[in-house]
XYZ file of C-alpha atoms in Angstrom:
365
model
C 150.698 106.782 -48.407
C 153.409 105.943 -45.844
C 152.021 105.483 -42.353
C 154.978 106.593 -40.227
C 155.568 110.084 -41.683
C 151.820 110.729 -41.832
C 151.569 109.747 -38.149
C 154.276 112.263 -37.231
C 152.630 114.948 -39.364
C 149.303 114.394 -37.617
C 150.915 114.485 -34.181
C 152.680 117.767 -34.958
C 149.317 119.333 -35.826
C 147.691 117.905 -32.682
C 150.562 119.130 -30.507
C 150.057 122.723 -31.649
C 146.408 122.667 -30.526
C 146.771 120.391 -27.488
C 150.220 121.038 -25.938
C 149.622 118.719 -22.977
C 149.947 115.733 -25.314
C 153.634 116.569 -25.881
C 154.738 114.644 -22.791
C 152.939 111.546 -24.093
C 154.229 111.764 -27.661
C 155.053 108.060 -28.071
C 151.606 106.908 -26.880
C 149.755 109.352 -29.115
C 151.903 108.607 -32.179
C 151.346 104.895 -31.626
C 147.574 105.502 -31.480
C 147.715 107.517 -34.700
C 149.803 104.855 -36.426
C 147.416 102.088 -35.408
C 144.412 104.125 -36.587
C 146.030 104.659 -39.997
C 147.009 100.995 -40.325
C 143.457 99.916 -39.493
C 142.066 102.374 -42.030
C 144.376 101.093 -44.746
C 143.527 97.479 -43.843
C 139.814 98.304 -43.945
C 140.156 99.789 -47.435
C 142.269 96.861 -48.653
C 139.988 94.225 -47.097
C 136.534 95.699 -46.419
C 135.198 92.339 -45.265
C 138.169 91.502 -43.049
C 137.608 90.744 -39.354
C 138.171 93.490 -36.815
C 139.788 92.832 -33.437
C 137.430 94.426 -30.896
C 139.730 93.689 -27.962
C 142.915 95.190 -26.600
C 142.543 98.296 -28.697
C 144.868 101.177 -28.017
C 142.028 103.641 -28.533
C 140.139 102.193 -25.591
C 143.340 102.651 -23.615
C 143.599 106.242 -24.787
C 140.089 106.888 -23.455
C 140.982 105.277 -20.120
C 144.209 107.277 -20.039
C 142.254 110.526 -20.435
C 140.098 109.665 -17.415
C 143.074 108.665 -15.279
C 144.763 111.933 -16.234
C 141.802 113.829 -14.826
C 140.598 115.201 -18.163
C 137.318 114.989 -20.023
C 137.133 113.492 -23.515
C 137.060 116.948 -25.133
C 140.797 117.043 -25.867
C 140.882 113.521 -27.285
C 137.877 114.158 -29.509
C 139.524 117.362 -30.741
C 142.655 115.327 -31.510
C 140.595 112.891 -33.581
C 139.117 115.772 -35.596
C 142.561 117.263 -36.236
C 143.932 113.839 -37.163
C 141.105 113.199 -39.592
C 141.677 116.571 -41.281
C 145.441 116.037 -41.717
C 144.980 112.427 -42.812
C 142.450 113.504 -45.441
C 144.956 115.953 -46.900
C 147.419 113.100 -47.355
C 144.697 110.918 -48.863
C 143.837 113.709 -51.306
C 147.541 114.029 -52.264
C 147.757 110.284 -52.789
C 144.532 110.313 -54.829
C 145.795 113.134 -57.038
C 148.997 111.232 -57.794
C 147.024 108.121 -58.696
C 144.284 110.092 -60.515
C 141.505 108.427 -58.532
C 137.912 109.054 -59.619
C 135.527 111.351 -57.780
C 133.359 108.343 -56.924
C 136.284 106.543 -55.312
C 137.231 109.690 -53.377
C 133.670 109.852 -52.077
C 133.885 106.246 -50.923
C 137.213 106.974 -49.189
C 135.745 110.034 -47.468
C 132.761 108.128 -46.128
C 135.024 105.310 -44.968
C 137.276 107.765 -43.119
C 134.337 109.407 -41.351
C 133.028 105.993 -40.284
C 136.502 104.977 -39.102
C 136.946 108.097 -36.980
C 133.494 107.569 -35.468
C 134.519 104.038 -34.523
C 137.734 105.273 -32.906
C 135.808 107.854 -30.902
C 133.365 105.156 -29.761
C 136.235 102.946 -28.624
C 137.740 105.805 -26.615
C 134.367 106.596 -25.042
C 134.078 102.915 -24.042
C 137.550 103.004 -22.509
C 136.806 106.234 -20.664
C 133.514 104.892 -19.296
C 135.107 101.601 -18.231
C 137.887 103.422 -16.374
C 135.340 105.721 -14.759
C 133.208 102.779 -13.609
C 136.247 100.945 -12.304
C 137.397 103.992 -10.365
C 133.910 104.501 -8.928
C 133.784 100.869 -7.831
C 137.229 101.099 -6.263
C 136.316 104.316 -4.470
C 133.060 102.782 -3.248
C 134.962 99.805 -1.806
C 137.405 102.130 -0.074
C 134.559 104.166 1.406
C 132.817 101.003 2.586
C 136.045 99.969 4.316
C 136.262 103.407 5.920
C 132.697 103.091 7.234
C 133.492 99.703 8.736
C 136.483 101.189 10.536
C 134.517 104.202 11.799
C 131.635 102.168 13.243
C 133.937 99.436 14.501
C 136.502 100.346 17.149
C 138.379 103.291 15.608
C 140.157 104.176 18.849
C 142.190 100.959 18.569
C 143.932 102.218 15.414
C 142.981 105.785 14.570
C 145.917 106.105 12.165
C 144.389 103.340 10.027
C 141.127 105.307 9.952
C 142.922 108.465 8.797
C 144.744 106.534 6.061
C 141.477 104.910 4.940
C 139.809 108.338 4.798
C 142.619 109.675 2.619
C 142.410 106.652 0.298
C 138.618 107.122 0.077
C 139.049 110.832 -0.754
C 136.899 111.731 2.265
C 137.977 114.793 4.283
C 137.664 113.920 7.971
C 135.029 116.258 9.502
C 134.994 117.648 13.036
C 131.520 116.186 13.616
C 129.255 113.638 11.970
C 125.932 111.950 12.595
C 124.926 108.408 11.750
C 121.540 107.844 10.133
C 119.979 104.399 10.572
C 117.561 103.345 7.826
C 114.871 100.740 7.539
C 115.360 98.680 4.343
C 113.318 100.179 1.513
C 112.839 99.917 -2.231
C 112.492 103.694 -2.471
C 115.156 105.469 -4.579
C 118.174 107.013 -2.877
C 119.678 109.084 -5.659
C 121.696 112.272 -5.728
C 123.107 111.998 -2.220
C 125.940 114.491 -1.616
C 129.382 113.014 -2.406
C 130.634 113.595 1.146
C 127.925 111.358 2.664
C 129.171 107.813 3.295
C 126.483 105.255 2.388
C 125.953 101.581 3.091
C 122.744 100.290 1.561
C 124.037 96.701 1.389
C 123.970 96.147 5.154
C 120.987 94.281 6.604
C 120.389 97.476 8.579
C 121.515 100.181 6.122
C 122.990 103.416 7.376
C 124.675 106.678 6.406
C 127.449 108.736 7.961
C 126.731 112.424 7.384
C 129.538 114.950 7.975
C 128.836 118.418 9.399
C 125.324 117.349 10.432
C 123.566 120.711 10.558
C 119.801 120.300 10.158
C 120.418 116.671 9.253
C 116.828 115.597 10.068
C 115.450 118.046 7.482
C 118.100 116.971 4.977
C 117.232 113.269 5.378
C 113.528 113.999 4.889
C 114.278 115.802 1.618
C 117.031 113.499 0.330
C 115.354 110.163 1.111
C 111.609 110.489 0.533
C 109.882 107.184 1.120
C 112.506 105.990 3.621
C 112.043 105.657 7.386
C 115.106 106.852 9.243
C 116.512 107.729 12.641
C 119.222 110.341 13.084
C 121.893 109.613 15.669
C 123.550 112.182 17.896
C 126.201 114.490 16.351
C 129.578 113.237 17.558
C 133.283 113.370 16.824
C 134.156 110.814 14.090
C 135.850 108.579 16.677
C 132.405 108.090 18.270
C 130.548 107.264 15.036
C 129.549 103.826 16.346
C 127.834 105.433 19.356
C 125.840 107.718 17.075
C 124.836 104.715 14.956
C 123.887 102.694 18.049
C 121.601 105.545 19.205
C 120.000 105.814 15.769
C 119.363 102.075 15.563
C 117.951 102.047 19.103
C 115.531 104.818 18.130
C 114.313 102.713 15.193
C 113.880 99.717 17.515
C 111.854 101.746 20.020
C 109.726 103.055 17.159
C 109.007 99.494 16.011
C 108.116 98.565 19.608
C 105.683 101.536 19.666
C 107.552 103.283 22.475
C 108.310 106.148 20.088
C 105.949 107.625 17.471
C 105.907 106.162 13.972
C 107.269 109.056 11.916
C 109.334 109.018 8.682
C 112.326 110.622 10.422
C 113.095 110.513 14.139
C 115.967 112.292 15.872
C 117.765 110.688 18.805
C 118.329 114.159 20.283
C 114.549 114.468 20.756
C 114.322 111.194 22.698
C 117.240 111.195 25.113
C 114.964 110.495 28.093
C 113.540 107.361 26.481
C 116.989 106.236 25.334
C 118.436 106.741 28.803
C 115.612 105.181 30.782
C 115.427 102.165 28.474
C 119.169 101.756 27.904
C 118.829 98.521 29.895
C 115.238 97.275 29.873
C 115.889 94.563 32.450
C 117.094 97.137 34.983
C 114.267 99.524 34.056
C 111.705 96.786 34.755
C 113.397 95.895 38.032
C 113.331 99.536 39.126
C 109.645 99.926 38.211
C 108.609 96.695 39.924
C 110.545 97.349 43.142
C 109.811 101.066 43.521
C 106.104 100.693 42.761
C 105.588 97.501 44.776
C 103.300 99.291 47.316
C 100.674 99.528 44.553
C 100.601 95.757 43.955
C 97.789 94.879 46.401
C 95.387 97.299 44.712
C 93.028 96.541 41.843
C 94.186 97.405 38.345
C 91.809 100.361 38.228
C 93.145 101.715 41.554
C 96.753 101.181 40.478
C 96.174 103.078 37.238
C 94.587 106.099 38.941
C 97.109 106.324 41.784
C 100.141 105.812 39.496
C 98.887 108.558 37.186
C 98.271 110.884 40.159
C 101.668 110.106 41.695
C 103.549 110.901 38.468
C 101.780 114.235 38.008
C 102.189 115.078 41.717
C 105.944 114.340 41.564
C 106.485 116.398 38.406
C 104.177 119.322 39.296
C 105.548 122.322 41.160
C 102.222 123.425 42.602
C 99.748 121.767 44.943
C 96.443 119.986 44.554
C 94.857 122.590 42.220
C 97.656 122.278 39.633
C 97.631 118.477 39.819
C 93.835 118.504 39.538
C 94.011 120.746 36.441
C 96.454 118.387 34.734
C 94.406 115.330 35.591
C 91.110 117.110 34.901
C 89.631 116.068 38.233
C 88.457 117.952 41.333
C 91.212 119.148 43.768
C 89.504 117.233 46.571
C 89.906 114.034 44.530
C 93.616 114.764 44.277
C 93.897 115.298 48.047
C 92.127 112.013 48.659
C 94.460 110.134 46.318
C 97.578 111.800 47.750
C 96.485 110.716 51.242
C 96.196 107.159 49.935
C 99.673 107.440 48.406
C 101.039 108.755 51.723
C 99.688 105.689 53.446
C 101.199 103.379 50.808
C 104.623 105.007 50.345
C 105.094 106.774 53.679
C 108.197 108.988 54.026
C 109.312 108.142 50.489
C 106.780 110.695 49.221
C 108.732 113.495 50.899
C 112.364 112.406 50.528
C 114.119 114.026 47.531
C 116.058 110.924 46.481
C 113.040 108.660 46.879
C 110.849 111.087 44.932
C 113.378 111.016 42.052
C 113.456 107.212 42.151
C 109.669 107.034 42.124
C 109.382 109.403 39.168
C 112.025 107.460 37.229
C 110.260 104.193 38.059
C 106.920 105.548 36.863
C 108.394 106.835 33.601
C 110.051 103.463 33.063
C 106.740 101.752 33.794
C 104.878 103.778 31.168
C 107.622 103.507 28.556
C 107.779 99.739 28.968
C 104.079 99.364 28.189
C 103.887 98.225 24.534
C 100.175 98.685 23.891
């Protein structure tokens, strides 16, 4: 059985069923020729060593992946090749008057050989797939670094990185800061950029509609904070908000929930954007309360905050504090003596309310 004409005969049959292989004729014919040579060598020397490396059939599998196809076409080609090759083997056997037993041995050997070739191609396909996934992951990690770095300095580089990472640039995104966890994080949508390797892991979620609900469903067992929806150029600001929310949760300023949303805590984020200044404001604005006992300070501060935020008079304040209106009037008179005209000046009232809210938020009990 001559290898070269049989190789061409097999390719002609494959080409009729799989026309797309026509443009790669030389590669396919070379694969067929090598398969036939290996089969002949295996029959001639059953105990001979096989070279498991640098096999063209692994390359054929990788080539299928890089061409954007599944392995279906290649596996069909192997079946067609085996059928045509067997016809030639049968012709050769008839000429040589081989026994039925020997034909059976040849048939089993051919089936085993084709199975081996298919396995090699599957290995090549899987290796190419893994390599591509790793490359894409690295490109997406680079894109994330650019987005949460200083993208305004070179936005063109960000756009090029997004194209290389096969990530369509959205109009809006939200960062999600995560606390490290051993919980699984599987089946995340392919358009979500992920970085679980960072000491403070995070996600970038495009088109962040109902993102808090999505995070709760997609990452059960994780504790997360959702940043504000922003244009991609402001991704680092969204991430900074999300990480600040997690920090305030750890400091017990915010409630300990599995998923927190920065949009629900803008007051806390704003007031405590600079804790040093917030403390200075609280200490200076509330200094008139310093000479009082702790018990007196607590009652008057609580009354002052409700009085400043309430629209009604003593009855409304009394209802909120669950005390008698006369008690409120007594306390307000004390506050008038301590704060004077500041109690009735719009700017000073705002400053006092902000100072009181800062005071309560800064308490880490």
